[in-house]
Amino acid sequence: MAGLFHGESDPFVDHPENDLRADADYSNRPRPQPRSFDELADEPDPAEIAEANRRSSRQAWIFLFAVLISSAVVAGVLGIVFRSMGGPLCEAGEAIWLCTPNAQLIWGIAALTIPTVGMLAAGFIMLSKYRRYLRWRTWMGVFYMLVPHSMFWLFNGIQMIYASTLH
């Protein structure tokens, strides 16, 4: 046992149920304690719980990058499409991409939809993971990353929606 304090590895950590130091899972919602042997036997396998926790973190990172990338792609593609369609604002010599008030309105709504829905979905998924006793902290991080992202797109989208009413 003295070897554990001098940097030697713990020989019993081969099994997830013996790993009492997994930092990422200390904040998981604790499962209810079994009150009988049958409830104890019905408990999920610790290896399956560990894999579900790792899968939850991978899903969170994929979700974050999917929302970030799809927000930019949708806004960019719509901007290019509306610029190529032309309109009275572009023909007037103004250096803008959205050439009609209708294009400004559609772009404003489309640009704020993906980030807002992504942020709300991350919050609901985080709550779902928490209720199922799975790793939810990564989803909290994703939610906090998506809040300023969605605020940026909300401000831009609302500004474009407002600009479309001025013409």
PDB file of C-alpha atoms in Angstrom:
ATOM      1  CA  MET A   1       0.000   0.000   0.000  1.00  0.00           C
ATOM      2  CA  ALA A   2       2.928   2.315   0.591  1.00  0.00           C
ATOM      3  CA  GLY A   3       3.747   2.117  -3.116  1.00  0.00           C
ATOM      4  CA  LEU A   4       0.573   3.994  -3.983  1.00  0.00           C
ATOM      5  CA  PHE A   5       1.935   7.149  -2.406  1.00  0.00           C
ATOM      6  CA  HIS A   6       5.201   7.056  -4.372  1.00  0.00           C
ATOM      7  CA  GLY A   7       3.776   7.215  -7.884  1.00  0.00           C
ATOM      8  CA  GLU A   8       3.237   3.496  -8.400  1.00  0.00           C
ATOM      9  CA  SER A   9       0.051   2.465 -10.143  1.00  0.00           C
ATOM     10  CA  ASP A  10      -2.825   0.869  -8.304  1.00  0.00           C
ATOM     11  CA  PRO A  11      -3.143  -2.778  -9.411  1.00  0.00           C
ATOM     12  CA  PHE A  12      -6.888  -2.839  -8.634  1.00  0.00           C
ATOM     13  CA  VAL A  13      -7.913  -0.010 -10.963  1.00  0.00           C
ATOM     14  CA  ASP A  14      -8.368  -2.423 -13.874  1.00  0.00           C
ATOM     15  CA  HIS A  15     -12.069  -2.522 -13.045  1.00  0.00           C
ATOM     16  CA  PRO A  16     -14.159   0.689 -13.059  1.00  0.00           C
ATOM     17  CA  GLU A  17     -15.829  -0.190  -9.776  1.00  0.00           C
ATOM     18  CA  ASN A  18     -12.400  -0.029  -8.113  1.00  0.00           C
ATOM     19  CA  ASP A  19     -11.477   3.357  -9.571  1.00  0.00           C
ATOM     20  CA  LEU A  20     -12.463   5.725  -6.790  1.00  0.00           C
ATOM     21  CA  ARG A  21     -10.465   8.640  -8.202  1.00  0.00           C
ATOM     22  CA  ALA A  22     -12.221   9.301 -11.513  1.00  0.00           C
ATOM     23  CA  ASP A  23     -12.438  13.075 -11.199  1.00  0.00           C
ATOM     24  CA  ALA A  24     -14.959  13.592 -13.983  1.00  0.00           C
ATOM     25  CA  ASP A  25     -17.640  11.562 -12.247  1.00  0.00           C
ATOM     26  CA  TYR A  26     -17.514  12.954  -8.718  1.00  0.00           C
ATOM     27  CA  SER A  27     -20.168  15.501  -9.558  1.00  0.00           C
ATOM     28  CA  ASN A  28     -22.600  13.056 -11.143  1.00  0.00           C
ATOM     29  CA  ARG A  29     -25.899  12.910  -9.378  1.00  0.00           C
ATOM     30  CA  PRO A  30     -25.533  10.025  -6.912  1.00  0.00           C
ATOM     31  CA  ARG A  31     -27.605   6.983  -7.668  1.00  0.00           C
ATOM     32  CA  PRO A  32     -30.083   5.936  -4.978  1.00  0.00           C
ATOM     33  CA  GLN A  33     -28.600   3.429  -2.577  1.00  0.00           C
ATOM     34  CA  PRO A  34     -29.998  -0.072  -3.006  1.00  0.00           C
ATOM     35  CA  ARG A  35     -32.232  -1.145  -0.126  1.00  0.00           C
ATOM     36  CA  SER A  36     -32.212  -4.850  -0.895  1.00  0.00           C
ATOM     37  CA  PHE A  37     -30.070  -7.483  -2.543  1.00  0.00           C
ATOM     38  CA  ASP A  38     -32.392  -7.514  -5.562  1.00  0.00           C
ATOM     39  CA  GLU A  39     -31.960  -3.776  -6.067  1.00  0.00           C
ATOM     40  CA  LEU A  40     -28.208  -4.235  -5.748  1.00  0.00           C
ATOM     41  CA  ALA A  41     -28.281  -6.985  -8.365  1.00  0.00           C
ATOM     42  CA  ASP A  42     -30.305  -4.737 -10.684  1.00  0.00           C
ATOM     43  CA  GLU A  43     -27.712  -1.947 -10.523  1.00  0.00           C
ATOM     44  CA  PRO A  44     -26.071  -1.206 -13.879  1.00  0.00           C
ATOM     45  CA  ASP A  45     -22.591  -2.547 -14.510  1.00  0.00           C
ATOM     46  CA  PRO A  46     -19.913   0.011 -13.530  1.00  0.00           C
ATOM     47  CA  ALA A  47     -18.113  -0.605 -16.832  1.00  0.00           C
ATOM     48  CA  GLU A  48     -21.309   0.277 -18.721  1.00  0.00           C
ATOM     49  CA  ILE A  49     -21.760   3.404 -16.606  1.00  0.00           C
ATOM     50  CA  ALA A  50     -18.168   4.454 -17.304  1.00  0.00           C
ATOM     51  CA  GLU A  51     -18.662   3.918 -21.048  1.00  0.00           C
ATOM     52  CA  ALA A  52     -21.957   5.850 -20.980  1.00  0.00           C
ATOM     53  CA  ASN A  53     -20.161   8.725 -19.221  1.00  0.00           C
ATOM     54  CA  ARG A  54     -17.398   8.768 -21.853  1.00  0.00           C
ATOM     55  CA  ARG A  55     -20.011   8.607 -24.613  1.00  0.00           C
ATOM     56  CA  SER A  56     -21.867  11.542 -23.033  1.00  0.00           C
ATOM     57  CA  SER A  57     -18.720  13.680 -23.143  1.00  0.00           C
ATOM     58  CA  ARG A  58     -18.007  12.766 -26.772  1.00  0.00           C
ATOM     59  CA  GLN A  59     -21.596  13.612 -27.710  1.00  0.00           C
ATOM     60  CA  ALA A  60     -21.305  16.984 -25.988  1.00  0.00           C
ATOM     61  CA  TRP A  61     -18.177  17.965 -27.911  1.00  0.00           C
ATOM     62  CA  ILE A  62     -19.662  16.819 -31.225  1.00  0.00           C
ATOM     63  CA  PHE A  63     -22.854  18.755 -30.488  1.00  0.00           C
ATOM     64  CA  LEU A  64     -20.895  21.925 -29.670  1.00  0.00           C
ATOM     65  CA  PHE A  65     -18.883  21.872 -32.885  1.00  0.00           C
ATOM     66  CA  ALA A  66     -21.941  20.941 -34.947  1.00  0.00           C
ATOM     67  CA  VAL A  67     -23.840  23.988 -33.666  1.00  0.00           C
ATOM     68  CA  LEU A  68     -20.874  26.335 -34.104  1.00  0.00           C
ATOM     69  CA  ILE A  69     -20.093  25.162 -37.630  1.00  0.00           C
ATOM     70  CA  SER A  70     -23.693  24.903 -38.827  1.00  0.00           C
ATOM     71  CA  SER A  71     -24.440  28.425 -37.559  1.00  0.00           C
ATOM     72  CA  ALA A  72     -21.628  29.899 -39.623  1.00  0.00           C
ATOM     73  CA  VAL A  73     -22.332  27.727 -42.675  1.00  0.00           C
ATOM     74  CA  VAL A  74     -26.052  28.549 -42.805  1.00  0.00           C
ATOM     75  CA  ALA A  75     -25.435  32.279 -42.363  1.00  0.00           C
ATOM     76  CA  GLY A  76     -22.653  32.274 -44.958  1.00  0.00           C
ATOM     77  CA  VAL A  77     -24.529  30.234 -47.545  1.00  0.00           C
ATOM     78  CA  LEU A  78     -27.655  32.349 -47.164  1.00  0.00           C
ATOM     79  CA  GLY A  79     -25.557  35.505 -47.462  1.00  0.00           C
ATOM     80  CA  ILE A  80     -23.958  34.262 -50.685  1.00  0.00           C
ATOM     81  CA  VAL A  81     -27.312  33.152 -52.119  1.00  0.00           C
ATOM     82  CA  PHE A  82     -29.009  36.451 -51.322  1.00  0.00           C
ATOM     83  CA  ARG A  83     -26.052  38.453 -52.684  1.00  0.00           C
ATOM     84  CA  SER A  84     -26.129  36.489 -55.943  1.00  0.00           C
ATOM     85  CA  MET A  85     -29.877  37.113 -56.287  1.00  0.00           C
ATOM     86  CA  GLY A  86     -29.284  40.861 -56.242  1.00  0.00           C
ATOM     87  CA  GLY A  87     -31.812  43.517 -55.440  1.00  0.00           C
ATOM     88  CA  PRO A  88     -32.441  47.243 -55.122  1.00  0.00           C
ATOM     89  CA  LEU A  89     -30.077  47.803 -52.199  1.00  0.00           C
ATOM     90  CA  CYS A  90     -27.135  46.188 -54.012  1.00  0.00           C
ATOM     91  CA  GLU A  91     -27.849  48.063 -57.250  1.00  0.00           C
ATOM     92  CA  ALA A  92     -27.829  51.362 -55.384  1.00  0.00           C
ATOM     93  CA  GLY A  93     -24.090  50.895 -54.836  1.00  0.00           C
ATOM     94  CA  GLU A  94     -24.247  50.150 -51.131  1.00  0.00           C
ATOM     95  CA  ALA A  95     -21.714  47.608 -49.880  1.00  0.00           C
ATOM     96  CA  ILE A  96     -24.143  45.115 -48.398  1.00  0.00           C
ATOM     97  CA  TRP A  97     -24.791  41.420 -48.917  1.00  0.00           C
ATOM     98  CA  LEU A  98     -28.501  41.263 -48.275  1.00  0.00           C
ATOM     99  CA  CYS A  99     -29.975  43.161 -51.203  1.00  0.00           C
ATOM    100  CA  THR A 100     -33.676  43.234 -50.313  1.00  0.00           C
ATOM    101  CA  PRO A 101     -35.610  43.798 -47.107  1.00  0.00           C
ATOM    102  CA  ASN A 102     -37.092  40.328 -47.520  1.00  0.00           C
ATOM    103  CA  ALA A 103     -33.574  38.818 -47.715  1.00  0.00           C
ATOM    104  CA  GLN A 104     -32.625  40.699 -44.544  1.00  0.00           C
ATOM    105  CA  LEU A 105     -35.693  39.342 -42.776  1.00  0.00           C
ATOM    106  CA  ILE A 106     -35.121  35.737 -43.874  1.00  0.00           C
ATOM    107  CA  TRP A 107     -31.398  35.879 -43.063  1.00  0.00           C
ATOM    108  CA  GLY A 108     -32.073  37.413 -39.651  1.00  0.00           C
ATOM    109  CA  ILE A 109     -34.539  34.685 -38.702  1.00  0.00           C
ATOM    110  CA  ALA A 110     -32.435  31.832 -40.119  1.00  0.00           C
ATOM    111  CA  ALA A 111     -29.200  33.104 -38.562  1.00  0.00           C
ATOM    112  CA  LEU A 112     -30.595  33.216 -35.047  1.00  0.00           C
ATOM    113  CA  THR A 113     -32.551  29.954 -35.208  1.00  0.00           C
ATOM    114  CA  ILE A 114     -29.710  27.398 -35.138  1.00  0.00           C
ATOM    115  CA  PRO A 115     -27.717  28.960 -32.257  1.00  0.00           C
ATOM    116  CA  THR A 116     -30.824  29.550 -30.154  1.00  0.00           C
ATOM    117  CA  VAL A 117     -32.225  26.065 -30.698  1.00  0.00           C
ATOM    118  CA  GLY A 118     -28.746  24.601 -30.109  1.00  0.00           C
ATOM    119  CA  MET A 119     -28.355  26.433 -26.805  1.00  0.00           C
ATOM    120  CA  LEU A 120     -31.798  25.371 -25.580  1.00  0.00           C
ATOM    121  CA  ALA A 121     -31.212  21.785 -26.730  1.00  0.00           C
ATOM    122  CA  ALA A 122     -27.896  21.676 -24.849  1.00  0.00           C
ATOM    123  CA  GLY A 123     -29.714  22.770 -21.697  1.00  0.00           C
ATOM    124  CA  PHE A 124     -32.400  20.118 -22.071  1.00  0.00           C
ATOM    125  CA  ILE A 125     -29.843  17.406 -22.865  1.00  0.00           C
ATOM    126  CA  MET A 126     -27.814  18.446 -19.809  1.00  0.00           C
ATOM    127  CA  LEU A 127     -30.902  18.121 -17.625  1.00  0.00           C
ATOM    128  CA  SER A 128     -31.694  14.732 -19.159  1.00  0.00           C
ATOM    129  CA  LYS A 129     -28.152  13.457 -18.496  1.00  0.00           C
ATOM    130  CA  TYR A 130     -28.348  14.734 -14.914  1.00  0.00           C
ATOM    131  CA  ARG A 131     -31.655  12.973 -14.295  1.00  0.00           C
ATOM    132  CA  ARG A 132     -30.255   9.705 -15.708  1.00  0.00           C
ATOM    133  CA  TYR A 133     -27.212   9.833 -13.389  1.00  0.00           C
ATOM    134  CA  LEU A 134     -24.790  10.337 -16.292  1.00  0.00           C
ATOM    135  CA  ARG A 135     -21.942  12.788 -16.832  1.00  0.00           C
ATOM    136  CA  TRP A 136     -23.560  16.180 -17.250  1.00  0.00           C
ATOM    137  CA  ARG A 137     -20.706  18.606 -16.547  1.00  0.00           C
ATOM    138  CA  THR A 138     -19.484  18.497 -20.131  1.00  0.00           C
ATOM    139  CA  TRP A 139     -22.980  19.455 -21.264  1.00  0.00           C
ATOM    140  CA  MET A 140     -22.917  22.352 -18.784  1.00  0.00           C
ATOM    141  CA  GLY A 141     -19.700  23.531 -20.437  1.00  0.00           C
ATOM    142  CA  VAL A 142     -21.267  23.210 -23.881  1.00  0.00           C
ATOM    143  CA  PHE A 143     -24.282  25.183 -22.687  1.00  0.00           C
ATOM    144  CA  TYR A 144     -22.046  27.952 -21.329  1.00  0.00           C
ATOM    145  CA  MET A 145     -20.109  28.035 -24.614  1.00  0.00           C
ATOM    146  CA  LEU A 146     -23.334  28.302 -26.615  1.00  0.00           C
ATOM    147  CA  VAL A 147     -24.829  31.136 -24.530  1.00  0.00           C
ATOM    148  CA  PRO A 148     -22.475  33.869 -25.834  1.00  0.00           C
ATOM    149  CA  HIS A 149     -22.527  32.275 -29.285  1.00  0.00           C
ATOM    150  CA  SER A 150     -26.309  32.466 -29.436  1.00  0.00           C
ATOM    151  CA  MET A 151     -26.294  35.985 -27.968  1.00  0.00           C
ATOM    152  CA  PHE A 152     -23.977  37.093 -30.790  1.00  0.00           C
ATOM    153  CA  TRP A 153     -26.252  35.610 -33.438  1.00  0.00           C
ATOM    154  CA  LEU A 154     -29.390  36.890 -31.692  1.00  0.00           C
ATOM    155  CA  PHE A 155     -28.076  40.448 -31.702  1.00  0.00           C
ATOM    156  CA  ASN A 156     -27.086  40.198 -35.362  1.00  0.00           C
ATOM    157  CA  GLY A 157     -30.320  38.486 -36.379  1.00  0.00           C
ATOM    158  CA  ILE A 158     -32.554  40.915 -34.520  1.00  0.00           C
ATOM    159  CA  GLN A 159     -30.583  43.811 -35.981  1.00  0.00           C
ATOM    160  CA  MET A 160     -31.189  42.455 -39.498  1.00  0.00           C
ATOM    161  CA  ILE A 161     -34.868  41.867 -38.796  1.00  0.00           C
ATOM    162  CA  TYR A 162     -35.149  45.455 -37.572  1.00  0.00           C
ATOM    163  CA  ALA A 163     -33.179  46.746 -40.588  1.00  0.00           C
ATOM    164  CA  SER A 164     -35.599  44.989 -42.915  1.00  0.00           C
ATOM    165  CA  THR A 165     -38.449  47.109 -41.534  1.00  0.00           C
ATOM    166  CA  LEU A 166     -36.643  50.408 -42.218  1.00  0.00           C
ATOM    167  CA  HIS A 167     -36.744  50.162 -46.033  1.00  0.00           C
TER     168      HIS A 167
END
